Tab-separated table of N, CA, C and O in Angstrom:
chain	number	residue	atom	x	y	z
A	1	UNK	N	87.361	107.419	66.371
A	1	UNK	CA	88.151	108.608	66.550
A	1	UNK	C	88.554	108.795	68.009
A	1	UNK	O	89.658	109.212	68.288
A	2	UNK	N	87.642	108.465	68.934
A	2	UNK	CA	87.944	108.619	70.351
A	2	UNK	C	89.017	107.635	70.800
A	2	UNK	O	89.818	107.949	71.666
A	3	UNK	N	89.029	106.438	70.204
A	3	UNK	CA	90.040	105.450	70.568
A	3	UNK	C	91.428	105.929	70.174
A	3	UNK	O	92.384	105.730	70.908
A	4	UNK	N	91.517	106.571	69.031
A	4	UNK	CA	92.803	107.081	68.563
A	4	UNK	C	93.289	108.191	69.490
A	4	UNK	O	94.467	108.235	69.849
A	5	UNK	N	92.386	109.064	69.904
A	5	UNK	CA	92.755	110.142	70.807
A	5	UNK	C	93.243	109.596	72.136
A	5	UNK	O	94.211	110.096	72.704
A	6	UNK	N	92.589	108.558	72.651
A	6	UNK	CA	93.009	107.958	73.915
A	6	UNK	C	94.388	107.336	73.787
A	6	UNK	O	95.229	107.473	74.678
A	7	UNK	N	94.645	106.662	72.671
A	7	UNK	CA	95.948	106.037	72.459
A	7	UNK	C	97.043	107.082	72.327
A	7	UNK	O	98.143	106.908	72.859
A	8	UNK	N	96.737	108.173	71.648
A	8	UNK	CA	97.713	109.247	71.493
A	8	UNK	C	98.007	109.895	72.847
A	8	UNK	O	99.162	110.189	73.166
A	9	UNK	N	96.982	110.087	73.645
A	9	UNK	CA	97.184	110.660	74.976
A	9	UNK	C	98.023	109.740	75.850
A	9	UNK	O	98.912	110.193	76.557
A	10	UNK	N	97.763	108.442	75.797
A	10	UNK	CA	98.542	107.489	76.578
A	10	UNK	C	100.000	107.490	76.132
A	10	UNK	O	100.911	107.464	76.959
A	11	UNK	N	100.227	107.531	74.838
A	11	UNK	CA	101.586	107.566	74.313
A	11	UNK	C	102.288	108.844	74.739
A	11	UNK	O	103.462	108.814	75.127
A	12	UNK	N	101.580	109.964	74.702
A	12	UNK	CA	102.157	111.236	75.124
A	12	UNK	C	102.524	111.209	76.602
A	12	UNK	O	103.596	111.688	76.990
A	13	UNK	N	101.673	110.628	77.423
A	13	UNK	CA	101.962	110.514	78.852
A	13	UNK	C	103.188	109.627	79.075
A	13	UNK	O	104.065	109.965	79.870
A	14	UNK	N	103.279	108.521	78.358
A	14	UNK	CA	104.442	107.642	78.485
A	14	UNK	C	105.724	108.342	78.057
A	14	UNK	O	106.768	108.185	78.702
A	15	UNK	N	105.650	109.112	77.003
A	15	UNK	CA	106.830	109.847	76.546
A	15	UNK	C	107.247	110.885	77.584
A	15	UNK	O	108.437	111.030	77.886
A	16	UNK	N	106.294	111.578	78.152
A	16	UNK	CA	106.602	112.571	79.194
A	16	UNK	C	107.213	111.907	80.419
A	16	UNK	O	108.198	112.399	80.980
A	17	UNK	N	106.643	110.794	80.856
A	17	UNK	CA	107.198	110.081	82.001
A	17	UNK	C	108.593	109.554	81.704
A	17	UNK	O	109.465	109.565	82.569
A	18	UNK	N	108.814	109.110	80.482
A	18	UNK	CA	110.142	108.664	80.081
A	18	UNK	C	111.150	109.794	80.145
A	18	UNK	O	112.284	109.610	80.600
A	19	UNK	N	110.752	110.952	79.693
A	19	UNK	CA	111.637	112.118	79.766
A	19	UNK	C	111.949	112.509	81.195
A	19	UNK	O	113.086	112.851	81.524
A	20	UNK	N	110.958	112.447	82.056
A	20	UNK	CA	111.169	112.774	83.468
A	20	UNK	C	112.105	111.753	84.111
A	20	UNK	O	113.026	112.119	84.842
A	21	UNK	N	111.881	110.481	83.846
A	21	UNK	CA	112.754	109.440	84.386
A	21	UNK	C	114.180	109.582	83.889
A	21	UNK	O	115.138	109.414	84.651
A	22	UNK	N	114.331	109.908	82.611
A	22	UNK	CA	115.656	110.114	82.039
A	22	UNK	C	116.342	111.301	82.707
A	22	UNK	O	117.527	111.252	83.034
A	23	UNK	N	115.596	112.379	82.941
A	23	UNK	CA	116.164	113.559	83.602
A	23	UNK	C	116.595	113.265	85.023
A	23	UNK	O	117.650	113.721	85.474
A	24	UNK	N	115.794	112.495	85.755
A	24	UNK	CA	116.152	112.131	87.125
A	24	UNK	C	117.404	111.266	87.130
A	24	UNK	O	118.302	111.454	87.959
A	25	UNK	N	117.488	110.332	86.194
A	25	UNK	CA	118.675	109.472	86.117
A	25	UNK	C	119.916	110.298	85.798
A	25	UNK	O	120.981	110.071	86.373
A	26	UNK	N	119.788	111.248	84.884
A	26	UNK	CA	120.924	112.123	84.542
A	26	UNK	C	121.326	112.976	85.737
A	26	UNK	O	122.512	113.196	85.989
A	27	UNK	N	120.340	113.462	86.494
A	27	UNK	CA	120.632	114.279	87.671
A	27	UNK	C	121.379	113.465	88.719
A	27	UNK	O	122.324	113.951	89.340
A	28	UNK	N	120.960	112.215	88.911
A	28	UNK	CA	121.615	111.376	89.908
A	28	UNK	C	123.014	110.941	89.478
A	28	UNK	O	123.786	110.484	90.303
A	29	UNK	N	123.323	111.092	88.212
A	29	UNK	CA	124.647	110.711	87.739
A	29	UNK	C	125.673	111.821	87.916
A	29	UNK	O	126.854	111.607	87.685
A	30	UNK	N	125.239	113.016	88.344
A	30	UNK	CA	126.199	114.079	88.609
A	30	UNK	C	126.947	113.749	89.891
A	30	UNK	O	126.403	113.141	90.823
A	31	UNK	N	128.192	114.142	89.947
A	31	UNK	CA	129.046	113.768	91.077
A	31	UNK	C	128.578	114.385	92.390
A	31	UNK	O	128.597	113.729	93.433
A	32	UNK	N	128.139	115.636	92.359
A	32	UNK	CA	127.691	116.300	93.585
A	32	UNK	C	126.465	115.596	94.167
A	32	UNK	O	126.384	115.365	95.378
A	33	UNK	N	125.507	115.244	93.308
A	33	UNK	CA	124.302	114.563	93.781
A	33	UNK	C	124.644	113.175	94.319
A	33	UNK	O	124.102	112.745	95.341
A	34	UNK	N	125.544	112.473	93.665
A	34	UNK	CA	125.943	111.143	94.127
A	34	UNK	C	126.618	111.210	95.488
A	34	UNK	O	126.346	110.390	96.370
A	35	UNK	N	127.515	112.171	95.658
A	35	UNK	CA	128.200	112.303	96.949
A	35	UNK	C	127.228	112.615	98.078
A	35	UNK	O	127.312	112.033	99.164
A	36	UNK	N	126.295	113.527	97.820
A	36	UNK	CA	125.326	113.922	98.851
A	36	UNK	C	124.428	112.743	99.226
A	36	UNK	O	124.212	112.470	100.404
A	37	UNK	N	123.906	112.033	98.233
A	37	UNK	CA	123.040	110.884	98.512
A	37	UNK	C	123.808	109.758	99.198
A	37	UNK	O	123.279	109.082	100.075
A	38	UNK	N	125.046	109.555	98.798
A	38	UNK	CA	125.864	108.503	99.398
A	38	UNK	C	126.085	108.771	100.881
A	38	UNK	O	126.022	107.855	101.701
A	39	UNK	N	126.328	110.040	101.230
A	39	UNK	CA	126.530	110.411	102.636
A	39	UNK	C	125.252	110.219	103.451
A	39	UNK	O	125.290	109.739	104.581
A	40	UNK	N	124.130	110.609	102.876
A	40	UNK	CA	122.860	110.575	103.614
A	40	UNK	C	122.316	109.147	103.749
A	40	UNK	O	121.884	108.745	104.828
A	41	UNK	N	122.351	108.372	102.665
A	41	UNK	CA	121.684	107.075	102.647
A	41	UNK	C	122.565	105.892	103.019
A	41	UNK	O	122.057	104.878	103.482
A	42	UNK	N	123.828	105.987	102.777
A	42	UNK	CA	124.695	104.829	102.960
A	42	UNK	C	124.842	104.088	101.639
A	42	UNK	O	124.051	104.262	100.714
A	43	UNK	N	125.855	103.242	101.551
A	43	UNK	CA	126.205	102.617	100.279
A	43	UNK	C	125.132	101.681	99.739
A	43	UNK	O	124.732	101.780	98.583
A	44	UNK	N	124.642	100.759	100.556
A	44	UNK	CA	123.693	99.756	100.072
A	44	UNK	C	122.382	100.381	99.600
A	44	UNK	O	121.877	100.074	98.511
A	45	UNK	N	121.831	101.260	100.408
A	45	UNK	CA	120.568	101.904	100.050
A	45	UNK	C	120.746	102.785	98.818
A	45	UNK	O	119.900	102.782	97.923
A	46	UNK	N	121.849	103.512	98.768
A	46	UNK	CA	122.121	104.391	97.640
A	46	UNK	C	122.205	103.601	96.333
A	46	UNK	O	121.601	103.978	95.329
A	47	UNK	N	122.943	102.511	96.332
A	47	UNK	CA	123.105	101.713	95.121
A	47	UNK	C	121.788	101.062	94.694
A	47	UNK	O	121.500	100.959	93.500
A	48	UNK	N	120.970	100.636	95.654
A	48	UNK	CA	119.675	100.046	95.328
A	48	UNK	C	118.752	101.084	94.684
A	48	UNK	O	118.078	100.794	93.692
A	49	UNK	N	118.738	102.280	95.235
A	49	UNK	CA	117.895	103.343	94.677
A	49	UNK	C	118.384	103.741	93.295
A	49	UNK	O	117.590	103.916	92.369
A	50	UNK	N	119.697	103.864	93.126
A	50	UNK	CA	120.254	104.234	91.825
A	50	UNK	C	119.918	103.198	90.759
A	50	UNK	O	119.549	103.546	89.637
A	51	UNK	N	119.976	101.936	91.120
A	51	UNK	CA	119.637	100.868	90.178
A	51	UNK	C	118.161	100.943	89.775
A	51	UNK	O	117.821	100.803	88.601
A	52	UNK	N	117.284	101.181	90.745
A	52	UNK	CA	115.850	101.259	90.449
A	52	UNK	C	115.513	102.488	89.610
A	52	UNK	O	114.670	102.418	88.717
A	53	UNK	N	116.171	103.598	89.870
A	53	UNK	CA	115.918	104.810	89.080
A	53	UNK	C	116.376	104.603	87.640
A	53	UNK	O	115.681	104.990	86.700
A	54	UNK	N	117.527	103.981	87.452
A	54	UNK	CA	118.012	103.711	86.100
A	54	UNK	C	117.072	102.768	85.362
A	54	UNK	O	116.775	102.966	84.182
A	55	UNK	N	116.592	101.736	86.036
A	55	UNK	CA	115.660	100.796	85.430
A	55	UNK	C	114.349	101.486	85.067
A	55	UNK	O	113.816	101.297	83.967
A	56	UNK	N	113.842	102.307	85.962
A	56	UNK	CA	112.605	103.037	85.700
A	56	UNK	C	112.765	103.983	84.511
A	56	UNK	O	111.890	104.066	83.655
A	57	UNK	N	113.892	104.660	84.447
A	57	UNK	CA	114.154	105.545	83.314
A	57	UNK	C	114.194	104.793	82.002
A	57	UNK	O	113.655	105.246	80.994
A	58	UNK	N	114.819	103.623	82.004
A	58	UNK	CA	114.875	102.812	80.789
A	58	UNK	C	113.491	102.315	80.383
A	58	UNK	O	113.138	102.316	79.204
A	59	UNK	N	112.723	101.883	81.371
A	59	UNK	CA	111.379	101.375	81.069
A	59	UNK	C	110.452	102.473	80.547
A	59	UNK	O	109.652	102.244	79.649
A	60	UNK	N	110.581	103.648	81.106
A	60	UNK	CA	109.705	104.742	80.683
A	60	UNK	C	110.167	105.387	79.380
A	60	UNK	O	109.364	106.014	78.691
A	61	UNK	N	111.427	105.217	79.023
A	61	UNK	CA	111.953	105.845	77.815
A	61	UNK	C	111.842	104.946	76.588
A	61	UNK	O	112.225	105.358	75.499
A	62	UNK	N	111.317	103.743	76.729
A	62	UNK	CA	111.264	102.853	75.579
A	62	UNK	C	110.445	103.420	74.425
A	62	UNK	O	110.803	103.210	73.266
A	63	UNK	N	109.344	104.168	74.659
A	63	UNK	CA	108.631	104.721	73.499
A	63	UNK	C	109.495	105.702	72.699
A	63	UNK	O	109.428	105.745	71.474
A	64	UNK	N	110.322	106.457	73.399
A	64	UNK	CA	111.199	107.409	72.721
A	64	UNK	C	112.202	106.653	71.852
A	64	UNK	O	112.423	107.001	70.691
A	65	UNK	N	112.803	105.627	72.403
A	65	UNK	CA	113.778	104.842	71.653
A	65	UNK	C	113.103	104.107	70.488
A	65	UNK	O	113.706	103.949	69.421
A	66	UNK	N	111.887	103.669	70.692
A	66	UNK	CA	111.148	102.976	69.638
A	66	UNK	C	110.889	103.915	68.454
A	66	UNK	O	111.088	103.552	67.301
A	67	UNK	N	110.458	105.130	68.752
A	67	UNK	CA	110.190	106.106	67.689
A	67	UNK	C	111.484	106.485	66.981
A	67	UNK	O	111.515	106.607	65.766
A	68	UNK	N	112.570	106.658	67.738
A	68	UNK	CA	113.855	106.978	67.127
A	68	UNK	C	114.305	105.862	66.187
A	68	UNK	O	114.909	106.128	65.147
A	69	UNK	N	114.029	104.636	66.536
A	69	UNK	CA	114.434	103.506	65.693
A	69	UNK	C	113.621	103.467	64.402
A	69	UNK	O	114.121	102.994	63.368
A	70	UNK	N	112.400	103.972	64.430
A	70	UNK	CA	111.568	103.970	63.239
A	70	UNK	C	111.919	105.081	62.260
A	70	UNK	O	111.681	104.969	61.063
A	71	UNK	N	112.489	106.159	62.782
A	71	UNK	CA	112.818	107.295	61.930
A	71	UNK	C	114.068	106.999	61.121
A	71	UNK	O	114.997	106.352	61.604
A	72	UNK	N	114.112	107.486	59.885
A	72	UNK	CA	115.300	107.232	59.048
A	72	UNK	C	116.513	108.021	59.491
A	72	UNK	O	116.478	108.978	60.129
């Protein structure tokens, strides 16, 4: 029973982190946020950070997509 609870907690944490990563990626996709970051960081640094945030969001959101694929 304890093993199941630990697995459920880990899955819940992964889902929460996926949601947070997805929210950050959506926030960075707004035009105002992109313009501000582009001015502050410069093009190369900005694009590298944006790529890593998108990748992190995708990696953390895989449990959500997996569950959606299982549902009818």
